[in-house]
Short mmCIF file of C-alpha atoms and ligand atoms in Angstrom, two decimals:
data_model
loop_
_atom_site.label_atom_id
_atom_site.label_comp_id
_atom_site.label_asym_id
_atom_site.label_seq_id
_atom_site.Cartn_x
_atom_site.Cartn_y
_atom_site.Cartn_z
CA SER A 28 -64.97 198.71 82.94
CA MET A 29 -68.04 196.75 82.01
CA THR A 30 -68.96 193.42 83.19
CA SER A 31 -71.41 191.15 81.41
CA PRO A 32 -74.05 189.80 83.45
CA VAL A 33 -74.06 186.03 83.84
CA ASN A 34 -76.69 184.70 81.61
CA ASN A 35 -78.17 181.38 83.07
CA ASN A 36 -81.46 181.65 81.20
CA VAL A 37 -81.03 182.40 77.61
CA ASP A 38 -80.65 179.15 75.87
CA THR A 39 -78.46 179.11 72.86
CA ASP A 40 -80.16 175.96 71.64
CA THR A 41 -82.10 177.17 68.69
CA ASN A 42 -84.30 174.19 68.89
CA LYS A 43 -85.61 175.05 72.36
CA LYS A 44 -87.52 178.18 72.50
CA PRO A 45 -88.59 179.92 75.72
CA ALA A 46 -92.29 180.20 76.01
CA ALA A 47 -92.86 182.73 78.69
CA VAL A 48 -90.84 184.63 81.28
CA ILE A 49 -91.88 184.60 85.02
CA VAL A 50 -91.13 187.52 87.29
CA SER A 51 -90.31 187.16 90.95
CA ASN A 52 -88.92 190.49 91.55
CA THR A 53 -90.16 193.84 90.13
CA VAL A 54 -88.16 194.39 86.71
CA ASN A 55 -87.94 196.95 84.26
CA LEU A 56 -89.56 196.73 81.08
CA ARG A 57 -87.68 198.50 78.31
CA THR A 58 -88.23 199.61 74.76
CA GLY A 59 -85.39 197.93 73.46
CA PRO A 60 -82.92 194.98 74.44
CA GLY A 61 -80.37 196.78 76.47
CA THR A 62 -80.03 199.00 79.75
CA THR A 63 -79.45 201.84 77.25
CA TYR A 64 -83.11 201.63 76.36
CA SER A 65 -85.48 203.60 78.37
CA SER A 66 -87.57 201.76 80.93
CA ALA A 67 -91.22 202.01 80.00
CA ASP A 68 -93.02 200.24 82.64
CA GLN A 69 -92.38 197.63 85.40
CA ALA A 70 -93.46 194.08 85.72
CA GLN A 71 -94.51 192.79 89.11
CA PRO A 72 -93.77 189.57 90.94
CA GLY A 73 -96.15 186.68 89.89
CA GLU A 74 -96.53 188.08 86.24
CA LYS A 75 -96.05 185.66 83.63
CA LEU A 76 -95.32 187.11 80.14
CA ALA A 77 -95.22 185.42 76.71
CA VAL A 78 -92.17 185.66 74.96
CA LEU A 79 -91.99 187.16 71.45
CA ASP A 80 -88.50 187.14 70.58
CA GLN A 81 -85.05 187.13 72.07
CA LYS A 82 -81.90 188.95 71.55
CA ASP A 83 -78.45 189.37 73.13
CA GLY A 84 -79.58 187.87 76.30
CA TRP A 85 -82.85 189.83 76.43
CA TYR A 86 -86.38 188.67 75.92
CA GLN A 87 -88.95 190.52 74.14
CA VAL A 88 -92.26 189.93 75.84
CA SER A 89 -95.92 190.80 75.45
CA ARG A 90 -97.81 192.62 78.06
CA GLY A 91 -101.30 193.60 77.55
CA GLY A 92 -100.40 193.29 73.73
CA VAL A 93 -97.61 195.72 73.87
CA PRO A 94 -94.21 194.23 73.25
CA PHE A 95 -91.17 195.08 75.84
CA TRP A 96 -87.76 193.96 76.44
CA VAL A 97 -86.69 192.47 79.56
CA ALA A 98 -83.35 191.34 80.88
CA GLY A 99 -82.90 187.34 80.69
CA TRP A 100 -80.92 187.41 83.95
CA VAL A 101 -83.70 188.91 86.05
CA VAL A 102 -86.39 186.54 85.19
CA ASP A 103 -87.22 182.84 85.13
CA VAL A 104 -88.01 181.29 81.86
CA ALA A 105 -90.86 178.64 81.11
CA TRP A 106 -90.10 176.37 78.38
CA GLU A 107 -93.45 174.39 77.97
CA GLU A 108 -94.20 173.55 74.49
CA HIS A 109 -97.90 174.14 74.59
CA GLU A 110 -98.22 176.96 76.90
CA PRO A 111 -96.32 179.55 74.91
CA ILE A 112 -98.72 181.55 73.31
CA PRO A 113 -99.99 184.75 74.81
CA GLU A 114 -103.23 185.17 76.06
CA PRO A 115 -105.33 186.81 73.28
CA GLU A 116 -105.68 190.34 74.21
CA PRO A 117 -109.21 191.50 74.04
CA GLU A 118 -109.87 193.67 70.81
CA PRO A 119 -110.60 197.27 71.74
CA LYS A 120 -114.41 197.10 71.95
CA PRO A 121 -116.32 200.06 70.44
CA VAL A 122 -117.58 202.13 73.15
CA GLU A 123 -121.05 200.42 74.18
CA THR A 124 -124.03 202.66 74.44
CA PRO A 125 -125.97 201.56 77.48
CA GLN A 126 -129.20 199.45 76.35
CA PRO A 127 -132.22 201.52 76.99
CA LYS A 128 -133.82 199.95 79.97
CA PRO A 129 -137.50 198.69 79.26
CA GLU A 130 -139.14 201.91 80.10
CA GLU A 131 -141.71 202.00 82.50
CA ILE A 132 -145.34 202.12 80.85
CA LYS A 133 -147.72 204.43 82.48
CA GLU A 134 -150.67 202.89 84.09
CA ASP A 135 -153.15 204.32 81.61
CA VAL A 136 -151.24 203.61 78.51
CA ILE A 137 -151.06 200.65 76.23
CA LYS A 138 -148.18 199.85 73.82
CA LEU A 139 -148.32 197.16 70.98
CA SER A 140 -145.43 194.90 70.21
CA TYR A 141 -144.67 191.57 68.45
CA THR A 142 -142.04 188.85 68.55
CA LYS A 143 -141.25 186.05 65.87
CA ASP A 144 -139.21 183.00 66.87
CA GLU A 145 -139.21 179.24 66.54
CA THR A 146 -142.20 178.89 68.63
CA GLY A 147 -144.23 181.25 66.31
CA ILE A 148 -145.51 184.90 66.15
CA THR A 149 -146.60 186.68 69.44
CA LEU A 150 -148.61 189.81 69.44
CA LYS A 151 -148.60 191.77 72.68
CA MET A 152 -150.49 194.58 74.31
CA THR A 153 -148.64 195.89 77.52
CA SER A 154 -149.50 198.49 79.95
CA GLY A 155 -148.27 199.62 83.38
CA SER A 156 -151.30 198.31 85.26
CA LYS A 157 -153.18 195.01 85.31
CA LEU A 158 -155.42 195.00 81.97
CA ASN A 159 -159.11 194.47 81.94
CA PRO A 160 -160.16 194.34 78.44
CA GLU A 161 -163.61 193.39 77.03
CA ILE A 162 -162.77 190.86 74.21
CA GLU A 163 -164.95 190.16 71.41
CA LYS A 164 -164.87 187.57 68.70
CA THR A 165 -165.42 188.98 65.11
CA ALA A 166 -165.54 187.31 61.80
CA SER A 167 -161.96 188.11 61.23
CA GLY A 168 -160.38 187.63 64.59
CA LEU A 169 -160.70 189.56 67.92
CA THR A 170 -161.29 192.98 69.18
CA TYR A 171 -159.87 194.24 72.58
CA THR A 172 -161.37 197.13 74.30
CA TYR A 173 -159.64 198.92 77.12
CA LYS A 174 -161.63 201.37 78.97
CA ASP A 175 -159.92 204.74 80.05
CA MET A 176 -156.73 203.74 78.42
CA GLN A 177 -154.75 205.34 75.34
CA ILE A 178 -152.38 203.61 73.10
CA GLU A 179 -148.84 205.20 72.63
CA GLY A 180 -146.44 204.73 69.91
CA LEU A 181 -146.75 201.88 67.31
CA ASN A 182 -150.36 201.36 66.46
CA LEU A 183 -150.28 198.98 63.58
CA ILE A 184 -148.47 195.73 63.25
CA LYS A 185 -148.50 193.66 60.01
CA GLN A 186 -147.23 190.04 59.38
CA ASP A 187 -147.40 187.91 56.41
CA ILE A 188 -148.73 184.42 56.82
CA GLY A 189 -148.34 183.06 53.39
CA SER A 190 -150.40 185.16 50.95
CA ASN A 191 -152.44 186.58 53.79
CA GLN A 192 -151.81 189.15 56.58
CA LEU A 193 -151.77 189.02 60.39
CA ARG A 194 -152.84 192.59 61.57
CA MET A 195 -152.97 194.30 64.78
CA ARG A 196 -154.29 197.80 64.77
CA GLY A 197 -154.94 200.10 67.62
CA ILE A 198 -157.06 203.30 67.83
CA ASN A 199 -157.97 205.69 70.58
CA SER A 200 -161.67 206.27 70.59
CA GLY A 201 -162.63 208.80 73.02
CA ASN A 202 -161.56 207.56 76.47
CA ASP A 203 -160.98 204.13 75.35
CA ALA A 204 -158.27 202.10 73.46
CA ILE A 205 -159.65 199.76 70.87
CA ILE A 206 -157.44 197.00 69.34
CA SER A 207 -158.48 194.95 66.40
CA VAL A 208 -156.61 191.74 65.76
CA GLU A 209 -157.18 190.25 62.06
CA ILE A 210 -156.00 186.60 61.79
CA PRO A 211 -156.31 184.86 58.55
CA ALA A 212 -158.95 182.19 58.36
CA GLY A 213 -157.81 178.55 59.36
CA VAL A 214 -154.88 180.02 61.37
CA GLU A 215 -154.59 178.56 64.85
CA PHE A 216 -154.29 181.03 67.64
CA ARG A 217 -154.47 181.17 71.39
CA THR A 218 -154.70 184.13 73.83
CA GLU A 219 -153.00 184.46 76.90
CA THR A 220 -152.74 186.73 79.87
CA LEU A 221 -148.93 187.57 81.01
CA ASP A 222 -146.89 189.50 83.31
CA LYS A 223 -149.44 189.44 86.31
CA GLY A 224 -152.15 190.82 84.05
CA LYS A 225 -149.99 193.64 82.48
CA THR A 226 -149.92 192.12 79.10
CA GLU A 227 -152.47 190.43 76.92
CA ALA A 228 -151.00 188.20 74.20
CA ILE A 229 -152.22 186.47 71.02
CA ILE A 230 -150.02 183.51 70.25
CA ILE A 231 -149.90 182.10 66.57
CA PRO A 232 -147.84 178.86 66.99
CA ASN A 233 -145.35 178.24 64.10
CA PHE A 234 -146.86 175.98 61.48
CA ILE A 235 -146.22 174.60 58.05
CA LEU A 236 -147.57 176.87 55.23
CA ASN A 237 -146.43 174.72 52.30
CA ILE A 238 -144.26 171.76 51.21
CA GLU A 239 -142.88 171.84 47.79
CA ARG A 240 -140.88 169.35 46.02
CA LYS A 241 -138.42 170.25 43.21
CA ALA A 242 -136.16 167.65 41.21
CA PHE A 243 -132.38 168.60 40.07
CA GLY A 244 -129.84 166.63 38.19
CA SER A 245 -130.56 163.15 37.62
CA THR A 246 -131.39 161.80 41.06
CA GLY A 247 -131.37 164.98 43.00
CA GLU A 248 -134.51 166.05 45.13
CA ARG A 249 -135.34 169.22 46.92
CA ILE A 250 -138.03 169.63 49.57
CA ILE A 251 -138.90 173.16 50.46
CA ILE A 252 -140.90 173.52 53.66
CA THR A 253 -142.31 177.16 54.25
CA THR A 254 -143.22 177.96 57.84
CA ILE A 255 -144.52 181.19 59.28
CA ALA A 256 -141.60 181.70 61.39
CA PRO A 257 -137.95 179.99 61.41
CA VAL A 258 -137.73 176.31 62.53
CA GLU A 259 -135.61 174.52 65.12
CA TYR A 260 -134.47 171.18 63.72
CA THR A 261 -132.59 168.02 64.30
CA LYS A 262 -131.69 165.53 61.51
CA THR A 263 -130.80 161.97 61.71
CA GLN A 264 -130.26 159.28 59.16
CA GLN A 265 -131.16 155.64 59.76
CA ASP A 266 -130.08 153.44 56.73
CA ASP A 267 -131.96 154.85 53.73
CA LYS A 268 -134.29 157.06 55.97
CA VAL A 269 -133.75 160.68 56.77
CA ILE A 270 -135.65 161.87 59.71
CA PHE A 271 -136.33 165.54 60.82
CA GLU A 272 -137.63 166.56 64.19
CA PHE A 273 -139.03 170.12 63.98
CA LYS A 274 -139.60 171.55 67.69
CA ASP A 275 -142.78 173.63 68.43
CA LEU A 276 -144.12 173.13 64.83
CA LEU A 277 -147.77 172.36 63.94
CA LEU A 278 -148.38 170.55 60.60
CA GLY A 279 -150.76 173.21 59.60
CA LYS A 280 -151.32 173.12 55.97
CA ALA A 281 -149.20 170.09 55.13
CA ARG A 282 -150.58 166.52 54.72
CA SER A 283 -149.52 163.56 56.61
CA GLN A 284 -148.24 161.81 53.47
CA TYR A 285 -146.45 162.67 50.39
CA SER A 286 -145.62 160.57 47.43
CA PHE A 287 -143.63 161.93 44.40
CA ASN A 288 -142.89 160.41 40.97
CA SER A 289 -139.26 160.10 42.13
CA SER A 290 -136.39 157.57 41.52
CA LEU A 291 -134.85 158.29 44.90
CA ILE A 292 -137.90 159.30 47.43
CA LYS A 293 -140.16 156.36 48.28
CA GLY A 294 -142.27 158.49 50.26
CA VAL A 295 -142.50 161.28 52.84
CA THR A 296 -144.60 161.09 56.23
CA LEU A 297 -145.26 163.89 58.76
CA GLU A 298 -146.64 163.33 62.25
CA GLU A 299 -147.69 165.98 64.61
CA LEU A 300 -146.79 165.42 68.19
CA SER A 301 -148.69 166.94 70.94
CA GLY A 302 -148.10 166.74 74.92
CA LYS A 303 -144.85 168.02 76.49
CA ASN A 304 -142.75 168.23 73.42
CA PRO A 305 -145.01 169.52 70.74
CA GLY A 306 -143.55 169.43 67.20
CA VAL A 307 -143.51 167.64 63.79
CA ILE A 308 -141.49 164.47 62.92
CA MET A 309 -140.79 164.13 59.05
CA THR A 310 -139.60 160.84 57.53
CA ILE A 311 -138.12 160.79 54.11
CA ALA A 312 -137.77 157.09 53.03
CA THR A 313 -135.39 156.72 50.04
CA LYS A 314 -133.80 154.23 47.74
CA GLU A 315 -130.03 154.07 47.58
CA LEU A 316 -129.37 157.54 49.35
CA GLY A 317 -126.13 159.08 48.72
CA GLN A 318 -126.02 162.47 50.22
CA SER A 319 -128.65 164.36 52.25
CA SER A 320 -128.64 168.23 53.75
CA ALA A 321 -130.88 170.54 55.18
CA GLY A 322 -130.96 174.27 56.36
CA VAL A 323 -132.67 177.56 55.97
CA GLY A 324 -132.29 179.31 52.86
CA SER A 325 -131.98 183.02 52.28
CA ASP A 326 -135.78 183.30 51.78
CA GLY A 327 -136.39 181.80 55.15
CA ALA A 328 -137.77 178.61 53.87
CA PHE A 329 -136.43 175.23 55.05
CA ASN A 330 -134.59 173.29 52.42
CA ILE A 331 -133.95 169.50 52.35
CA MET A 332 -131.71 168.29 49.58
CA LEU A 333 -131.01 164.52 48.61
CA ARG A 334 -129.09 162.81 46.03
CA GLY A 335 -128.75 159.20 45.06
CA LYS A 336 -125.65 156.95 45.50
CA SER A 337 -125.39 156.70 41.71
CA GLU A 338 -124.53 160.32 41.41
CA THR A 339 -121.64 160.19 44.12
CA ARG A 340 -118.37 161.61 42.68
CA GLN A 341 -115.25 159.55 42.43
CA VAL A 342 -112.91 160.32 45.41
CA ARG A 343 -109.43 159.60 46.20
CA GLU A 344 -110.16 158.95 49.94
CA ASN A 345 -106.86 159.42 51.42
CA LEU A 346 -105.74 162.52 49.31
CA ILE A 347 -105.55 165.88 50.81
CA VAL A 348 -104.92 169.26 48.57
CA LEU A 349 -103.34 171.85 50.55
CA ASP A 350 -103.40 175.46 49.02
CA PRO A 351 -100.65 177.90 50.27
CA GLY A 352 -102.46 181.29 49.64
CA HIS A 353 -101.16 183.81 47.06
CA GLY A 354 -97.50 183.36 45.64
CA GLY A 355 -95.28 184.96 42.95
CA SER A 356 -96.40 188.35 41.80
CA ASP A 357 -99.16 188.04 44.49
CA SER A 358 -97.76 188.69 47.76
CA GLY A 359 -100.89 188.58 49.73
CA ALA A 360 -101.07 190.67 52.90
CA ARG A 361 -97.98 192.23 54.36
CA GLY A 362 -96.69 193.07 57.66
CA SER A 363 -93.99 195.39 58.60
CA THR A 364 -91.44 192.73 57.24
CA LEU A 365 -93.51 189.42 56.53
CA THR A 366 -95.23 188.75 53.42
CA GLU A 367 -98.28 186.52 53.69
CA LYS A 368 -97.28 184.30 50.62
CA GLU A 369 -94.15 183.13 52.45
CA VAL A 370 -95.85 182.37 55.80
CA ASN A 371 -98.76 180.49 53.98
CA LEU A 372 -96.32 178.32 52.25
CA ASP A 373 -93.99 177.49 55.06
CA ILE A 374 -97.08 176.62 57.24
CA ALA A 375 -98.81 174.62 54.31
CA LEU A 376 -95.70 172.60 53.64
CA GLN A 377 -95.33 171.82 57.46
CA VAL A 378 -98.98 170.71 57.40
CA GLY A 379 -98.25 168.50 54.44
CA GLU A 380 -95.35 166.77 56.31
CA ILE A 381 -97.27 166.00 59.31
CA LEU A 382 -100.35 164.62 57.32
CA LYS A 383 -98.01 162.48 55.40
CA LYS A 384 -96.45 161.09 58.51
CA LYS A 385 -100.21 160.24 59.62
CA GLY A 386 -100.31 158.27 56.43
CA TYR A 387 -102.36 160.60 54.01
CA GLU A 388 -101.48 161.30 50.55
CA VAL A 389 -100.85 165.11 50.18
CA GLU A 390 -100.81 167.44 47.11
CA TYR A 391 -100.08 171.25 46.81
CA THR A 392 -101.39 173.85 44.61
CA ARG A 393 -97.85 175.34 44.85
CA THR A 394 -94.66 174.29 46.49
CA GLY A 395 -92.55 177.23 45.69
CA ASP A 396 -93.02 181.16 45.16
CA THR A 397 -95.11 180.92 42.15
CA TYR A 398 -98.33 182.37 40.89
CA VAL A 399 -101.41 180.17 40.65
CA GLY A 400 -104.79 181.52 39.51
CA LEU A 401 -107.73 181.01 41.97
CA GLN A 402 -109.83 178.89 39.52
CA GLU A 403 -106.70 176.81 38.84
CA ARG A 404 -106.04 175.98 42.57
CA ALA A 405 -109.59 174.59 42.61
CA ASN A 406 -109.07 172.76 39.47
CA ILE A 407 -105.83 170.95 40.53
CA ALA A 408 -107.92 169.59 43.72
CA ASN A 409 -110.94 168.61 41.16
CA ARG A 410 -108.69 166.88 38.63
CA LEU A 411 -107.03 164.87 41.32
CA ASN A 412 -110.51 164.09 42.86
CA ALA A 413 -109.18 164.93 46.21
CA ALA A 414 -111.11 164.13 49.40
CA VAL A 415 -110.55 167.38 50.97
CA PHE A 416 -109.10 170.91 50.14
CA VAL A 417 -107.64 173.42 52.63
CA SER A 418 -106.58 176.78 51.76
CA ILE A 419 -104.03 178.43 54.16
CA HIS A 420 -104.08 182.22 54.53
CA ASN A 421 -103.19 184.95 57.00
CA ASN A 422 -105.30 187.92 57.41
CA SER A 423 -104.97 191.79 57.20
CA PHE A 424 -107.26 194.78 57.67
CA THR A 425 -107.19 198.38 56.87
CA THR A 426 -106.18 199.25 60.36
CA ASN A 427 -103.62 197.33 62.23
CA ASP A 428 -105.80 196.70 65.40
CA LYS A 429 -107.57 193.60 64.41
CA MET A 430 -106.44 190.07 65.54
CA GLY A 431 -107.57 186.57 65.76
CA THR A 432 -108.52 183.41 64.01
CA GLU A 433 -111.22 182.92 61.39
CA THR A 434 -112.05 179.99 59.22
CA PHE A 435 -114.56 180.01 56.38
CA PHE A 436 -116.58 177.37 54.46
CA TYR A 437 -119.35 177.61 51.61
CA ALA A 438 -122.42 175.69 51.26
CA PRO A 439 -125.35 177.81 50.30
CA VAL A 440 -128.90 176.52 49.36
CA SER A 441 -128.53 178.33 46.10
CA ASN A 442 -125.73 175.73 44.90
CA PRO A 443 -126.95 172.00 45.49
CA ASP A 444 -123.60 170.65 45.02
CA LEU A 445 -122.20 172.68 47.62
CA PHE A 446 -125.49 172.68 49.88
CA LEU A 447 -125.26 168.80 49.91
CA GLN A 448 -121.84 168.99 51.47
CA LYS A 449 -122.94 171.46 54.09
CA ASP A 450 -122.39 169.32 57.01
CA ASP A 451 -119.01 168.10 55.86
CA ARG A 452 -117.69 171.50 54.79
CA GLU A 453 -118.75 172.96 58.00
CA ARG A 454 -117.37 170.33 60.08
CA LEU A 455 -114.00 170.47 58.27
CA ALA A 456 -113.90 174.27 59.10
CA ARG A 457 -114.95 173.76 62.60
CA ASN A 458 -112.41 170.94 63.23
CA ILE A 459 -109.52 173.13 61.93
CA HIS A 460 -110.68 176.29 63.53
CA ASN A 461 -111.15 174.78 66.99
CA GLN A 462 -107.62 173.23 66.90
CA LEU A 463 -106.12 176.59 65.98
CA LEU A 464 -107.85 178.29 68.75
CA SER A 465 -106.75 175.62 71.34
CA LYS A 466 -103.19 175.69 70.12
CA LEU A 467 -102.67 179.34 69.16
CA ARG A 468 -105.12 180.86 71.68
CA ARG A 469 -105.97 183.89 69.47
CA ILE A 470 -109.08 185.62 69.32
CA ASP A 471 -112.11 183.57 68.14
CA ARG A 472 -113.40 185.35 65.27
CA GLY A 473 -115.66 182.49 64.23
CA VAL A 474 -116.53 179.87 61.52
CA LYS A 475 -118.36 181.66 58.70
CA GLN A 476 -119.80 181.11 55.28
CA GLU A 477 -118.06 183.12 52.42
CA ASN A 478 -118.19 182.92 48.90
CA TYR A 479 -114.57 182.50 48.03
CA SER A 480 -113.46 181.24 44.71
CA VAL A 481 -111.49 178.19 45.97
CA LEU A 482 -114.43 177.34 48.30
CA ARG A 483 -117.13 177.68 45.41
CA ASN A 484 -115.05 175.81 42.81
CA THR A 485 -113.79 172.87 44.65
CA ASN A 486 -115.95 169.64 44.10
CA MET A 487 -114.95 168.30 47.52
CA PRO A 488 -115.42 169.63 51.04
CA SER A 489 -113.03 172.57 51.50
CA ALA A 490 -112.28 175.26 54.06
CA LEU A 491 -110.18 178.25 54.10
CA VAL A 492 -108.32 179.38 57.36
CA GLU A 493 -106.96 183.00 58.05
CA ILE A 494 -104.53 181.84 61.06
CA MET A 495 -103.65 185.50 62.25
CA PHE A 496 -103.57 189.19 61.14
CA ILE A 497 -100.12 189.76 59.51
CA ASN A 498 -100.45 193.42 59.64
CA ASN A 499 -101.24 193.55 63.46
CA PRO A 500 -97.68 194.02 65.05
CA THR A 501 -98.40 191.44 67.99
CA GLU A 502 -99.52 188.73 65.58
CA GLU A 503 -96.85 189.58 63.01
CA GLN A 504 -94.30 188.91 65.75
CA LEU A 505 -95.98 185.72 66.52
CA LEU A 506 -95.79 184.88 62.73
CA LYS A 507 -92.24 185.47 62.68
CA GLN A 508 -91.40 182.69 65.13
CA SER A 509 -90.64 179.11 63.69
CA ASN A 510 -92.25 177.46 66.87
CA ILE A 511 -95.45 179.23 66.22
CA ARG A 512 -95.62 178.44 62.73
CA ALA A 513 -95.03 174.81 63.53
CA LEU A 514 -97.95 175.05 66.13
CA ALA A 515 -100.22 176.48 63.47
CA ALA A 516 -99.06 173.58 60.98
CA GLU A 517 -99.91 171.15 63.86
CA ALA A 518 -103.19 172.61 64.44
CA ILE A 519 -104.49 172.55 60.85
CA ALA A 520 -102.96 169.13 60.29
CA GLU A 521 -104.76 167.77 63.55
CA GLY A 522 -108.13 169.45 62.33
CA ILE A 523 -107.98 167.73 58.98
CA ASP A 524 -106.88 164.36 60.58
CA GLN A 525 -110.22 164.78 62.79
CA TYR A 526 -112.25 165.47 60.01
CA MET A 527 -110.92 162.59 57.90
CA LYS A 528 -111.50 160.21 60.81
CA GLY A 529 -114.97 161.55 61.53
CA ARG A 530 -116.27 160.80 58.01
ZN1 ZN B 15 -104.70 185.72 51.74
#
């Protein structure tokens, strides 16, 4: 006859879900929920395995990203509410090709190279031995002569500095190497000897090439600062003043003062700091400042945008619009059994309930299995003058090995309305993303900018979350579980709440 094992561990209360099993004796991990299924592996004492599912007194657990079944009566169960999520399994990494080691340069050989970063442009001449150049100042720059040395590899480096060019050209002349460096007139530079004499460097500190102002809309102002290399900056706002601190930057061709015929900008001053923390402080004094934003455009120039208070849009400060992705004839991504549209809706409705309990007004772009066009989703939020819009999705990929959480916002320099919300949009995305990571503990795929219709067409700060990959077997298993969906909803609501409170 058959005897049923006594089952102490599997809780029949459906509200209480096991989080993990703790193994104290070596146990079989089987391919299905029963002893008739084959044992595929064994778990060792001390292992803690996340529970994916349960059936007939057996637990489905995740081990190294692979699901197995283990008998409920041979393990202990952990019920923690916030510990249930399997540790993210690292994604299989592409086989890394070892980085070539910096090759040894021969003693009588010189190599030319350059770097361009926040501090400026550095041209380098490097050898395997201590260099002893003759340096001659010429009308257009410097000439380095190295006796009994030969240049190998790159022999011409060109870098645009505005409409001029910085050039380093090397030739082998008889037994000697001759390197001429042409530096555009008026450009500051210094020479340095580095690496115990094995490198001669010419350093052109980062500086401002040009400052240009463009007006847009009725009060919008755009200031474009062109520099020879990317800038590092901090932005602060004091009353109606916006202040930028640029590290390692010289005024260059900029003036110390600008005044425009503007209803918004009273004046702009720039001050060059020398000493230990060199840089430029730029102060923009305004009248009735509404919004301000700054960042680097696709052309590499630093853009500042400002807009007056009078152009501030009407906002229902307490209203959040939630957008469950897809619906109706559009199922979105698919797992083996789940469809994205149903998961998105379930989670979005739960997010809304949590937010309502926190005192927010909540509207949805859909509350049932209906088709809503992308433009219409943004229109709904725009018509309602919502304070914030969050689109909820789950991911998929052409292969099923991708996992993790990613969150998007969109605020390009090319679209002033969106760019002026850059800080808010990014903060909304980051708050939600960080909450999802800390509660679900999936792989961090990052916060990214993407030109999605709902992000581009919403007038208010907006974000789009991809919680997990529905076509990844491990993550589909997670998304099937009501406690995991509840946790995702809690995370998204918490992120939105954080954002709203931080405005
Ligand atoms: Zn989707």
